[in-house]
Coordinates of N, CA, C and O in Angstrom, one line a residue:
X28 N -1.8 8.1 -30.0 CA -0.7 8.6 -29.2 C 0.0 9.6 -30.1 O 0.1 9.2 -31.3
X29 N 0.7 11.0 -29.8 CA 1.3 11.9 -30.5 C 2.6 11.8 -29.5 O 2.7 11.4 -28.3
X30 N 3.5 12.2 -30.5 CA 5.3 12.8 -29.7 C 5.5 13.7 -30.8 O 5.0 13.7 -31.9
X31 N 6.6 14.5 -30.2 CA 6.9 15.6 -30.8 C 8.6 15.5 -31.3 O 9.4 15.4 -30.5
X32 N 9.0 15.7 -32.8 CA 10.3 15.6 -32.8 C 11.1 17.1 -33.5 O 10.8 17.7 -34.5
X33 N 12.0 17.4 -32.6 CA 12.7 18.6 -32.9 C 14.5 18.4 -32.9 O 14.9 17.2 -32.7
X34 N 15.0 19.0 -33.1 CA 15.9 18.9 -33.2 C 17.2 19.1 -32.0 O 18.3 18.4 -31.9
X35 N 16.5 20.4 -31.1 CA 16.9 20.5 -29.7 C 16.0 19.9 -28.6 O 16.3 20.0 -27.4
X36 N 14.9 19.2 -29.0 CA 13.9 19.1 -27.7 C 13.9 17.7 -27.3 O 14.5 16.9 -28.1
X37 N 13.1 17.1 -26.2 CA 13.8 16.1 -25.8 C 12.5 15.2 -26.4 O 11.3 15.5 -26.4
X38 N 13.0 14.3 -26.7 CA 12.1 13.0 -27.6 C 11.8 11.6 -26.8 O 12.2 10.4 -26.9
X39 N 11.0 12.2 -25.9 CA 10.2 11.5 -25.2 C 9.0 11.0 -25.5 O 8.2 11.8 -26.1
X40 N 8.7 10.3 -25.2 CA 7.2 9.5 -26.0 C 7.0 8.3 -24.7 O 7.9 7.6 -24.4
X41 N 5.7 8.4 -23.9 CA 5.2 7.3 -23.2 C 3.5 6.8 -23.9 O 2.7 7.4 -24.5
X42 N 3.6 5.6 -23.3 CA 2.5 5.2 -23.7 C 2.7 3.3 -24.4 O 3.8 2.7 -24.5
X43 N 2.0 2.9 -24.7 CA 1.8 1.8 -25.2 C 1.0 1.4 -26.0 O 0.8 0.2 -26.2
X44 N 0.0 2.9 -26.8 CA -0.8 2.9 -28.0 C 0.3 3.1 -29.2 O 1.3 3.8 -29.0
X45 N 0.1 2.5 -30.7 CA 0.9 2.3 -31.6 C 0.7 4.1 -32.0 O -0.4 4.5 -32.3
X46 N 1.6 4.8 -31.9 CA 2.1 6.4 -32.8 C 1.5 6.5 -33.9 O 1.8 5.8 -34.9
X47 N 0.2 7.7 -33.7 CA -0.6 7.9 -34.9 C -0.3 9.5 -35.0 O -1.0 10.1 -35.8
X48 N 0.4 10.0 -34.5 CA 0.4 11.9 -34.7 C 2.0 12.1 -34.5 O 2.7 11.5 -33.6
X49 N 2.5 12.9 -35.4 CA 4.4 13.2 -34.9 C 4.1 14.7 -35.5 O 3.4 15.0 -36.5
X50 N 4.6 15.4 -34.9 CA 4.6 16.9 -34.7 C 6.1 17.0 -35.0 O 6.7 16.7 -34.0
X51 N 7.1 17.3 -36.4 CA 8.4 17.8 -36.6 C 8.5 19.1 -36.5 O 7.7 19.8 -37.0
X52 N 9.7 19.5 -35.8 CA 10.2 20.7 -36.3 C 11.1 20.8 -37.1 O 12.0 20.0 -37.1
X53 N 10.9 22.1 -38.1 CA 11.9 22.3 -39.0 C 12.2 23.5 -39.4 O 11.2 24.2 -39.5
X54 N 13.3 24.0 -39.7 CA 13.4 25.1 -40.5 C 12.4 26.0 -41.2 O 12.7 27.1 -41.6
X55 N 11.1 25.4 -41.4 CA 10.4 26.2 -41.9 C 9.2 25.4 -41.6 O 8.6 24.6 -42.3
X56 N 9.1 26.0 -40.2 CA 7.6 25.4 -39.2 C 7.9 24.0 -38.7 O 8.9 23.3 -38.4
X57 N 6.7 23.9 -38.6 CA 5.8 22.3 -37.9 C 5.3 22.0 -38.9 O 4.8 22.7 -39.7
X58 N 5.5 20.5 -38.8 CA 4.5 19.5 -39.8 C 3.9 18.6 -39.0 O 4.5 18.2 -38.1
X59 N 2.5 18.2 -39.2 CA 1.8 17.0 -38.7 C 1.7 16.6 -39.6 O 1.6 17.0 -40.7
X60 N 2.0 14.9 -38.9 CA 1.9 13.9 -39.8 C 1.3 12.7 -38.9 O 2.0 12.2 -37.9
X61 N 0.1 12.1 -39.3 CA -1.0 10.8 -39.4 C -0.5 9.9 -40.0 O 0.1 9.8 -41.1
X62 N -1.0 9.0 -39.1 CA -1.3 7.5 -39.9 C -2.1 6.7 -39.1 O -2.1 6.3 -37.9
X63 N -3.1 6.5 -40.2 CA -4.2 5.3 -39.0 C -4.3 4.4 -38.8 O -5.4 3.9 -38.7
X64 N -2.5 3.4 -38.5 CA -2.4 2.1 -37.8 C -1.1 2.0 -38.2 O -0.6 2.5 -39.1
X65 N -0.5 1.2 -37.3 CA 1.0 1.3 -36.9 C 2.1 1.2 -38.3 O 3.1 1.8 -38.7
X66 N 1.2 0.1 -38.8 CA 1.8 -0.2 -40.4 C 1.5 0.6 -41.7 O 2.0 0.4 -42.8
X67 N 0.6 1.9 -41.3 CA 0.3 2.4 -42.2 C 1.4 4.0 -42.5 O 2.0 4.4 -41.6
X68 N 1.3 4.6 -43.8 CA 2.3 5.2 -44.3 C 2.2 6.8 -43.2 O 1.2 7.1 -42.4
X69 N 3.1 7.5 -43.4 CA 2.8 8.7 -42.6 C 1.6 9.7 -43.9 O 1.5 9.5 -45.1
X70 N 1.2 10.4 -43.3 CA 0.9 11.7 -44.7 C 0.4 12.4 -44.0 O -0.5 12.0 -43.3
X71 N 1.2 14.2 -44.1 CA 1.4 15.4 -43.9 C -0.1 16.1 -44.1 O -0.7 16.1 -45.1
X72 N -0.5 16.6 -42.6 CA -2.2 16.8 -42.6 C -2.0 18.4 -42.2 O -2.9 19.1 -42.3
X73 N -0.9 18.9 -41.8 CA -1.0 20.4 -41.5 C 0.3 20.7 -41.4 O 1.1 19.8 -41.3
X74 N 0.5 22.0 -41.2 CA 1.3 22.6 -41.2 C 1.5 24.2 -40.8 O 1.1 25.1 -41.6
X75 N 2.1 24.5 -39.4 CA 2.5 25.9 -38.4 C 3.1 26.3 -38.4 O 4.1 25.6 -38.7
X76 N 3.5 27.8 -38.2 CA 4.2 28.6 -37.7 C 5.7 28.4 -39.0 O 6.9 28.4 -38.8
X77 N 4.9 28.3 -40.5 CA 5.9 28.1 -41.3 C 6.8 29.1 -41.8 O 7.5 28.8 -42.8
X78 N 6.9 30.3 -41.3 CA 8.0 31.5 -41.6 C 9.0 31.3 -40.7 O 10.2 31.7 -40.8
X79 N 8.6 30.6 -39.5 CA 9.8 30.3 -38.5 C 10.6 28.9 -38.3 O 10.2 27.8 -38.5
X80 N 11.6 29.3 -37.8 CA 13.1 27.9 -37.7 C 12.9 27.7 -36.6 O 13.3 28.5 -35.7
X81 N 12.0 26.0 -36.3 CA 11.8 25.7 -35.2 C 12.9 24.9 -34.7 O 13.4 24.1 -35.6
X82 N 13.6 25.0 -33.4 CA 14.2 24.4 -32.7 C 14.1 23.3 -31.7 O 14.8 22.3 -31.6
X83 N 13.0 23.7 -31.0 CA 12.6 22.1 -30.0 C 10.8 22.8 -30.2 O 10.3 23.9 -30.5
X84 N 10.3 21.3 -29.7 CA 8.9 21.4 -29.4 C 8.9 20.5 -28.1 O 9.7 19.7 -27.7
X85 N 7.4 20.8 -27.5 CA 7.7 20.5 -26.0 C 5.6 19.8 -26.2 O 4.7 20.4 -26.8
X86 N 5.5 18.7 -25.6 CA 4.2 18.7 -25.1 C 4.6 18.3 -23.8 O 5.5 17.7 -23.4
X87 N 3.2 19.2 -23.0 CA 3.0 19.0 -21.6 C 2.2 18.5 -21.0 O 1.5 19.2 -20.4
X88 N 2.1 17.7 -20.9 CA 1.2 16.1 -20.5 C -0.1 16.9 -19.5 O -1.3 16.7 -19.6
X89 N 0.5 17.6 -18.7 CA -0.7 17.9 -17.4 C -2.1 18.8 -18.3 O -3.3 18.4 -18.3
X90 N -1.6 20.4 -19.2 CA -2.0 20.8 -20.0 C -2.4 20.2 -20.9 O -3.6 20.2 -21.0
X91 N -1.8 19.6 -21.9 CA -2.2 19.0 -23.3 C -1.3 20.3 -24.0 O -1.4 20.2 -25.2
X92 N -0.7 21.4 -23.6 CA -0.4 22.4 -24.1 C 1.0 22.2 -25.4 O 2.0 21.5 -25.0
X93 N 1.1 22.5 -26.6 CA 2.2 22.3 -26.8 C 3.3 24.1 -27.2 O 3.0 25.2 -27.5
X94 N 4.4 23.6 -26.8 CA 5.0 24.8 -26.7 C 6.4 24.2 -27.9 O 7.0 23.1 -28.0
X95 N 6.4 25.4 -28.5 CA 7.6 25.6 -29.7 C 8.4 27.0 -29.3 O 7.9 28.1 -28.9
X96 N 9.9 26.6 -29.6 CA 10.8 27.1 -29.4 C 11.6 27.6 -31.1 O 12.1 26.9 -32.0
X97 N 11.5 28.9 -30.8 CA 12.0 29.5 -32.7 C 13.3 30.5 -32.5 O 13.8 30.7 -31.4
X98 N 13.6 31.0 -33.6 CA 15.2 31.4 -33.3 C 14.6 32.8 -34.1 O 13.7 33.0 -34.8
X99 N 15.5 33.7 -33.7 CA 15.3 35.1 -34.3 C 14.3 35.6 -33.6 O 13.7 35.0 -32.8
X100 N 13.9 37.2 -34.0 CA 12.7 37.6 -33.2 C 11.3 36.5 -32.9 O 10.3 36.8 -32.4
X101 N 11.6 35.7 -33.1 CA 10.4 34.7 -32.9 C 9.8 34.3 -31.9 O 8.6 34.2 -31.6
X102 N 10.8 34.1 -31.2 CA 10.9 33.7 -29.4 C 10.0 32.0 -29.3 O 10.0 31.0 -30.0
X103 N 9.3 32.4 -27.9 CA 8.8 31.4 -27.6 C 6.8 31.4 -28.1 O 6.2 32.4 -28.2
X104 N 6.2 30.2 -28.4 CA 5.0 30.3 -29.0 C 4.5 28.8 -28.3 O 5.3 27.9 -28.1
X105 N 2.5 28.7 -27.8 CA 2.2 27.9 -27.5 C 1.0 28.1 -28.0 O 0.3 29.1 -28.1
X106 N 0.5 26.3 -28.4 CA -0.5 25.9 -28.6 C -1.6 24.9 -28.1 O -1.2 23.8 -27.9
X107 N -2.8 25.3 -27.9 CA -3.7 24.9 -26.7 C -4.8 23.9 -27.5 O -5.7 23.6 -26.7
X108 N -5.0 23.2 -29.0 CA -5.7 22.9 -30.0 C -4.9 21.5 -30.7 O -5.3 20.9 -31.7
X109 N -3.6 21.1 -29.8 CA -3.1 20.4 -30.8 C -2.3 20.5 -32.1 O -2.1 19.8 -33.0
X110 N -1.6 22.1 -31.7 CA -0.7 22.9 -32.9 C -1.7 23.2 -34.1 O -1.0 23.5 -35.2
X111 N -2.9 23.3 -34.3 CA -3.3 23.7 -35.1 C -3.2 25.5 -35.8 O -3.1 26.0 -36.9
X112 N -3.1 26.3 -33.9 CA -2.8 27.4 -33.8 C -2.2 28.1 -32.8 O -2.6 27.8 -31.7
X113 N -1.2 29.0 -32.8 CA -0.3 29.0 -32.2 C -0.1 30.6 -31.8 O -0.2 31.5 -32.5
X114 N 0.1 30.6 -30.4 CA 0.4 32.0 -29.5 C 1.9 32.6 -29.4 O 2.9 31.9 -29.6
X115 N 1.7 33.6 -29.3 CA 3.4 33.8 -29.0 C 3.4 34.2 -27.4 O 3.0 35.1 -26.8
X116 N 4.0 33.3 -27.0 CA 4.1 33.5 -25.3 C 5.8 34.0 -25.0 O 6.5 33.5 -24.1
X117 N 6.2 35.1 -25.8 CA 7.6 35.7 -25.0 C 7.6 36.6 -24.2 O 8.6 37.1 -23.9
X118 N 6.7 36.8 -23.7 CA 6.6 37.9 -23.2 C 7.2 37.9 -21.3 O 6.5 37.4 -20.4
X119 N 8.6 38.6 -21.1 CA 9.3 38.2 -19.5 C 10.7 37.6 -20.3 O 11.7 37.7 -19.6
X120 N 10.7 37.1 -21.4 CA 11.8 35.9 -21.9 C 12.8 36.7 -22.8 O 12.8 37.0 -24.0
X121 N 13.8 36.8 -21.8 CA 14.9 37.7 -22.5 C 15.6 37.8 -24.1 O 16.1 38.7 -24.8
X122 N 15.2 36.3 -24.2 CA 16.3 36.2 -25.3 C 15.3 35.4 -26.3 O 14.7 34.4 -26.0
X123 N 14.9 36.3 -27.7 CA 14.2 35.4 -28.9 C 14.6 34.3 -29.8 O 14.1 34.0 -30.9
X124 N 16.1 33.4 -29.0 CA 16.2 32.7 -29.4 C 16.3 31.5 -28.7 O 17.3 31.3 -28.0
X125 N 15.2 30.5 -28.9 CA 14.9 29.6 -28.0 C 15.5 28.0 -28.4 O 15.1 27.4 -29.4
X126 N 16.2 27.5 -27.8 CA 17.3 26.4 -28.6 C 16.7 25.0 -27.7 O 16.9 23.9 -28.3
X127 N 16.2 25.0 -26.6 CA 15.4 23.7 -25.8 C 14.4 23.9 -24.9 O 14.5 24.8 -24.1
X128 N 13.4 23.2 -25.1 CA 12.6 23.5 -23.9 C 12.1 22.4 -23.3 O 11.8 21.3 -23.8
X129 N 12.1 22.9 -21.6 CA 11.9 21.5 -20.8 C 10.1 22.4 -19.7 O 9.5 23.4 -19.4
X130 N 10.2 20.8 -19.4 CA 9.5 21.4 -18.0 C 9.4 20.2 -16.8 O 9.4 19.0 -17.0
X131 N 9.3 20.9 -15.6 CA 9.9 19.9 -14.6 C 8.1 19.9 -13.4 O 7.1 20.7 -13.6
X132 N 8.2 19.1 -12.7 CA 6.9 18.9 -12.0 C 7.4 19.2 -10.7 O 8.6 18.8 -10.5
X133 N 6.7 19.7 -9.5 CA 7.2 19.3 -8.2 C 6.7 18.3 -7.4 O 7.3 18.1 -6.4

């Protein structure tokens, strides 16, 4: 199971497998961080989009898509791989600084 923790974004996590992937955001990128059993230590396996001050991160359950939110010309960026590698999807989105992101279902 993965969740994503940011600082604006909402820190939601379902499921009932023990947390083996945490995706942070920080001031300077995304970090992945593993561990292969509940009791075992975290340790830092990658790292994204590290020139930018991430704000919130979003995964979308339906896609698998994850989307990051950056401040400054950065805008908005998504990733289709698991955050390995990352798009810049601003394009329509007024404002390049992105402070939460949600998404709603109908």
């Amino acid at each position: 199971m993965q969740t994503c923790l940011s600082p604006n974004g909402a820190q939601l996590t379902e499921g009932t497998a023990p947390l083996k992937r945490l995706l942070v955001a920080t001031i300077r990128g995304i970090y992945t961080l593993e561990r292969g059993a509940a009791d075992a230590p975290w340790k830092v396996v990658g790292a994204a989009l590290e020139r930018f001050q991430v704000s919130s991160l979003l995964h979308e359950p339906r896609s698998g898509r994850l989307f990051a939110g950056t401040h400054g010309a950065d805008g908005l960026w998504s990733s289709d791989d698991g955050g390995v590698t990352w798009v810049e999807r601003s394009k329509g989105v007024p404002s390049r600084h992105i402070y939460t992101i949600a998404c709603q279902y109908r």
